[in-house]
Short mmCIF file of C-alpha atoms in Angstrom, two decimals:
data_model
loop_
_atom_site.label_atom_id
_atom_site.label_comp_id
_atom_site.label_asym_id
_atom_site.label_seq_id
_atom_site.Cartn_x
_atom_site.Cartn_y
_atom_site.Cartn_z
CA MET J 1 -129.18 44.56 49.32
CA ALA J 2 -126.40 46.38 47.95
CA GLU J 3 -126.23 43.65 45.22
CA GLU J 4 -129.50 43.92 44.30
CA LYS J 5 -129.98 47.69 44.19
CA LYS J 6 -126.81 47.90 41.21
CA GLY J 7 -128.13 44.34 39.70
CA LYS J 8 -131.26 46.75 39.16
CA GLY J 9 -129.66 49.72 38.16
CA GLU J 10 -127.36 48.01 35.67
CA LYS J 11 -130.57 46.88 34.23
CA ASP J 12 -132.82 50.37 33.51
CA GLU J 13 -129.01 51.56 32.51
CA LYS J 14 -129.73 49.09 29.81
CA LYS J 15 -132.74 50.10 29.48
CA HIS J 16 -132.23 53.77 28.92
CA GLU J 17 -129.35 53.06 26.10
CA LYS J 18 -131.61 51.04 24.04
CA HIS J 19 -133.98 53.13 24.39
CA ALA J 20 -132.01 56.29 22.98
CA LYS J 21 -130.73 54.07 20.14
CA GLY J 22 -134.69 53.91 18.51
CA GLU J 23 -134.69 50.38 19.89
CA GLY J 24 -137.42 51.13 21.84
CA PRO J 25 -140.04 53.00 24.74
CA ILE J 26 -139.40 52.37 28.12
CA VAL J 27 -142.45 50.40 29.50
CA PRO J 28 -143.07 49.86 33.27
CA LYS J 29 -143.92 46.20 34.04
CA GLN J 30 -147.18 46.16 36.28
CA GLU J 31 -147.40 44.04 39.32
CA GLY J 32 -149.80 41.25 38.34
CA GLU J 33 -149.08 41.23 34.89
CA LYS J 34 -148.26 38.85 32.65
CA LYS J 35 -146.60 38.17 29.38
CA PRO J 36 -148.46 36.79 26.47
CA LYS J 37 -147.34 33.55 25.37
CA LYS J 38 -144.87 33.19 22.59
CA GLY J 39 -147.79 31.32 19.62
CA GLY J 40 -150.38 32.08 21.95
CA LYS J 41 -154.01 32.41 20.18
CA GLU J 42 -156.13 35.88 20.72
CA LYS J 43 -158.54 35.44 22.80
CA LYS J 44 -162.28 35.48 20.97
CA ALA J 45 -166.08 36.16 21.96
CA PRO J 46 -168.08 32.70 22.53
CA ALA J 47 -169.73 31.92 19.46
CA THR J 48 -173.34 32.85 20.27
CA ILE J 49 -171.85 36.51 20.73
CA GLN J 50 -170.12 36.55 17.50
CA ALA J 51 -173.26 35.16 15.87
CA ALA J 52 -174.94 38.16 17.43
CA GLN J 53 -172.81 40.70 16.31
CA GLY J 54 -172.64 39.57 12.90
CA LYS J 55 -176.45 39.29 12.29
CA ALA J 56 -176.40 42.70 13.52
CA LYS J 57 -173.75 44.03 11.43
CA ALA J 58 -174.65 42.85 7.77
CA LYS J 59 -178.50 43.39 9.64
CA GLY J 60 -177.64 47.03 9.15
CA ASP J 61 -179.80 49.55 11.52
CA HIS J 62 -182.42 50.33 9.03
CA PRO J 63 -185.19 47.89 9.75
CA ALA J 64 -187.94 47.09 7.76
CA ARG J 65 -189.90 48.98 5.63
CA LEU J 66 -193.14 48.16 7.36
CA ALA J 67 -192.19 47.87 10.66
CA ALA J 68 -190.91 51.25 10.63
CA ALA J 69 -194.59 52.20 9.05
CA TYR J 70 -195.86 50.50 12.14
CA LYS J 71 -194.92 52.44 14.60
CA ALA J 72 -194.73 55.70 12.54
CA ASN J 73 -198.39 55.19 10.80
CA VAL J 74 -200.54 52.05 12.11
CA ILE J 75 -200.24 52.73 16.15
CA PRO J 76 -201.13 56.49 16.20
CA GLN J 77 -204.28 55.41 13.89
CA LEU J 78 -205.54 52.31 15.85
CA MET J 79 -205.46 54.95 19.34
CA LYS J 80 -207.67 56.92 17.40
CA ASP J 81 -210.51 54.39 16.31
CA PHE J 82 -210.56 52.47 19.15
CA GLY J 83 -209.32 54.68 21.43
CA TYR J 84 -206.64 52.91 23.11
CA LYS J 85 -205.12 54.98 26.38
CA ASN J 86 -201.10 52.85 25.96
CA PRO J 87 -199.34 51.74 22.49
CA MET J 88 -198.65 48.36 24.41
CA GLN J 89 -202.50 48.35 23.53
CA VAL J 90 -202.31 48.73 19.70
CA PRO J 91 -202.53 44.78 18.61
CA LYS J 92 -199.62 43.78 16.06
CA ILE J 93 -198.51 41.09 13.87
CA GLU J 94 -196.79 38.23 15.52
CA LYS J 95 -196.06 35.55 13.66
CA ILE J 96 -196.66 35.10 10.15
CA VAL J 97 -196.82 30.61 8.88
CA VAL J 98 -196.23 29.53 5.31
CA ASN J 99 -197.51 26.09 5.17
CA MET J 100 -196.62 24.03 1.82
CA GLY J 101 -199.05 20.57 1.76
CA LEU J 102 -197.18 18.09 -0.84
CA GLY J 103 -200.03 15.64 -1.05
CA GLU J 104 -198.18 14.50 -4.32
CA ALA J 105 -194.67 13.67 -2.90
CA ILE J 106 -195.80 10.30 -1.83
CA SER J 107 -194.78 9.16 -4.93
CA ASN J 108 -192.33 11.87 -5.95
CA ASN J 109 -189.82 12.75 -3.59
CA LYS J 110 -188.73 15.29 -5.15
CA LEU J 111 -191.00 17.18 -5.46
CA VAL J 112 -190.71 17.35 -0.96
CA GLU J 113 -186.88 19.26 -2.06
CA GLN J 114 -188.06 21.80 -4.75
CA ALA J 115 -190.89 22.95 -2.27
CA GLN J 116 -188.29 23.81 0.32
CA GLU J 117 -186.09 25.44 -2.59
CA GLN J 118 -188.98 27.71 -3.46
CA MET J 119 -190.34 28.23 0.85
CA MET J 120 -186.86 29.41 0.97
CA ALA J 121 -186.73 31.78 -1.80
CA ILE J 122 -189.70 33.28 -1.31
CA SER J 123 -189.77 33.52 3.21
CA GLY J 124 -186.08 33.64 3.11
CA GLN J 125 -185.44 31.61 5.96
CA LYS J 126 -185.56 27.41 5.54
CA PRO J 127 -188.96 25.35 5.98
CA VAL J 128 -189.58 22.73 7.86
CA ILE J 129 -190.69 19.33 6.43
CA THR J 130 -193.71 18.16 8.01
CA LYS J 131 -194.17 14.47 7.84
CA ALA J 132 -197.25 12.22 8.73
CA ARG J 133 -198.78 11.73 12.18
CA LYS J 134 -200.22 8.29 11.40
CA SER J 135 -200.53 6.30 8.23
CA ILE J 136 -203.78 6.24 6.65
CA ALA J 137 -204.13 2.67 3.57
CA ASN J 138 -206.45 4.68 1.54
CA PHE J 139 -204.17 7.18 1.16
CA LYS J 140 -201.37 5.04 0.67
CA LEU J 141 -199.65 6.85 3.92
CA ARG J 142 -197.11 5.81 6.44
CA GLU J 143 -196.81 6.82 9.65
CA GLY J 144 -193.45 9.67 9.62
CA GLN J 145 -193.44 10.16 5.31
CA SER J 146 -192.60 13.89 4.56
CA ILE J 147 -196.14 15.68 2.98
CA GLY J 148 -195.58 19.35 3.25
CA ALA J 149 -193.06 22.72 3.98
CA MET J 150 -193.69 24.49 6.63
CA VAL J 151 -191.76 28.30 8.03
CA THR J 152 -192.84 30.27 10.50
CA LEU J 153 -190.86 33.63 10.02
CA ARG J 154 -191.19 37.06 13.01
CA LYS J 155 -189.59 40.42 13.25
CA ASP J 156 -187.94 41.76 10.80
CA ARG J 157 -188.24 38.96 8.53
CA MET J 158 -191.84 38.48 9.60
CA TYR J 159 -192.07 42.58 8.24
CA GLU J 160 -190.33 41.87 4.80
CA PHE J 161 -192.53 38.80 4.26
CA PHE J 162 -195.82 40.59 4.79
CA ASP J 163 -195.24 43.97 2.54
CA ARG J 164 -193.89 41.40 -0.59
CA LEU J 165 -197.15 39.78 0.12
CA VAL J 166 -199.56 42.80 -0.29
CA SER J 167 -197.10 44.71 -2.57
CA VAL J 168 -195.59 43.04 -4.84
CA ALA J 169 -197.22 39.14 -4.74
CA LEU J 170 -200.98 39.77 -4.33
CA PRO J 171 -200.97 42.28 -7.58
CA ARG J 172 -199.65 39.41 -9.72
CA VAL J 173 -202.11 37.68 -9.04
CA ARG J 174 -204.67 37.14 -12.12
CA ASP J 175 -208.25 39.25 -12.51
CA PHE J 176 -207.19 40.02 -8.60
CA LYS J 177 -209.77 42.19 -6.79
CA GLY J 178 -209.11 41.48 -3.81
CA VAL J 179 -209.35 38.81 -1.23
CA SER J 180 -211.78 38.19 0.97
CA SER J 181 -211.78 40.27 4.73
CA LYS J 182 -214.26 37.25 6.46
CA SER J 183 -211.17 34.61 6.61
CA PHE J 184 -210.95 35.97 10.76
CA ASP J 185 -211.01 32.84 13.13
CA GLY J 186 -212.75 34.33 15.64
CA LYS J 187 -209.36 36.12 17.75
CA GLY J 188 -208.15 38.24 14.97
CA ASN J 189 -206.19 35.44 13.66
CA TYR J 190 -206.54 35.76 9.20
CA THR J 191 -205.64 33.37 6.92
CA LEU J 192 -204.95 33.64 3.61
CA GLY J 193 -205.36 30.85 0.59
CA ILE J 194 -202.70 30.96 -2.21
CA ARG J 195 -203.69 28.66 -5.56
CA GLU J 196 -199.93 29.58 -7.40
CA GLN J 197 -196.81 29.68 -6.07
CA ILE J 198 -195.87 31.98 -9.04
CA ILE J 199 -197.13 34.72 -7.52
CA PHE J 200 -193.94 35.33 -6.60
CA PRO J 201 -191.03 36.97 -8.58
CA GLU J 202 -188.08 35.18 -7.09
CA ILE J 203 -189.46 32.11 -8.11
CA ASN J 204 -188.54 31.12 -11.84
CA TYR J 205 -191.03 29.91 -13.70
CA ASP J 206 -188.52 28.08 -15.69
CA LYS J 207 -187.89 25.08 -13.58
CA ILE J 208 -191.19 24.29 -11.93
CA GLU J 209 -192.44 21.18 -12.56
CA LYS J 210 -195.32 21.70 -10.66
CA ILE J 211 -197.98 24.49 -10.21
CA LYS J 212 -198.30 24.15 -6.10
CA GLY J 213 -200.22 26.47 -3.34
CA MET J 214 -199.88 27.26 0.16
CA ASN J 215 -201.56 28.92 2.74
CA ILE J 216 -200.70 31.77 4.84
CA THR J 217 -201.41 32.85 8.72
CA ILE J 218 -201.35 36.13 9.97
CA VAL J 219 -201.60 35.74 13.72
CA THR J 220 -202.02 38.67 15.40
CA THR J 221 -202.24 39.65 19.28
CA ALA J 222 -205.56 41.31 18.41
CA LYS J 223 -209.01 40.64 20.86
CA ASN J 224 -211.11 40.56 18.07
CA ASP J 225 -211.75 40.25 14.33
CA GLU J 226 -213.29 43.66 14.49
CA GLU J 227 -209.08 44.97 15.33
CA GLY J 228 -207.54 42.43 13.97
CA ARG J 229 -209.24 43.78 10.72
CA ALA J 230 -208.20 47.07 10.96
CA LEU J 231 -204.67 46.30 11.87
CA LEU J 232 -204.37 44.78 8.56
CA ARG J 233 -206.45 46.72 6.77
CA HIS J 234 -204.16 49.95 8.19
CA MET J 235 -201.35 47.23 7.01
CA GLY J 236 -201.17 47.30 3.42
CA MET J 237 -203.97 44.21 3.10
CA PRO J 238 -206.20 44.92 0.26
CA PHE J 239 -209.15 43.49 1.34
CA ARG J 240 -212.54 44.03 -0.99
CA THR J 241 -214.81 46.74 -0.51
CA ALA J 242 -217.83 44.71 -1.44
#
């Protein structure tokens, strides 16, 4: 026992000597502490957490402009108009579905790739290629053939797309007088048809081979068309008055 204590005392004296010479501080070793392995890699967070952190960092602290306007202005106005007692009763936009049908893609496969690139530029999200469910001989259509592109937008991307649609794209339509207020499905969902994709400023007109249209469906949580129409009107949708 005396020899062990003597050995420990010599080690402590050596540590004090090193500290006095400026070679390093005295750090008492805690029980259960493990030394890091040489050449070992630091532990990283799971890939899903890293992706979420990177997305939050890229997104920033500022939400979409229309999302902030909905909370600040639209909710109080709809509560006043319809007599809602709870803000959770107020209808909201749940998602926006953009669909582009490509009937001519049967003979020209390049149209599908071009449509995918254009919809990605418009929506900021990679679209899904839609395929034929069954074969139709009269249209020379085979089952599983690519005939369109579709993208579903939610949350901030949905609000940003809707903001650009009503503020920039629709006013660029030739002789624009507003959109129809009757294109509801009875449950508060609204569908809008666009004949030319070039109304969006993200599309480069010089690189387009063919003008194509698209359908935009705005899905809301409204219970009827009246609530859905009021929601979209307060959000900025330019309905025709006459």
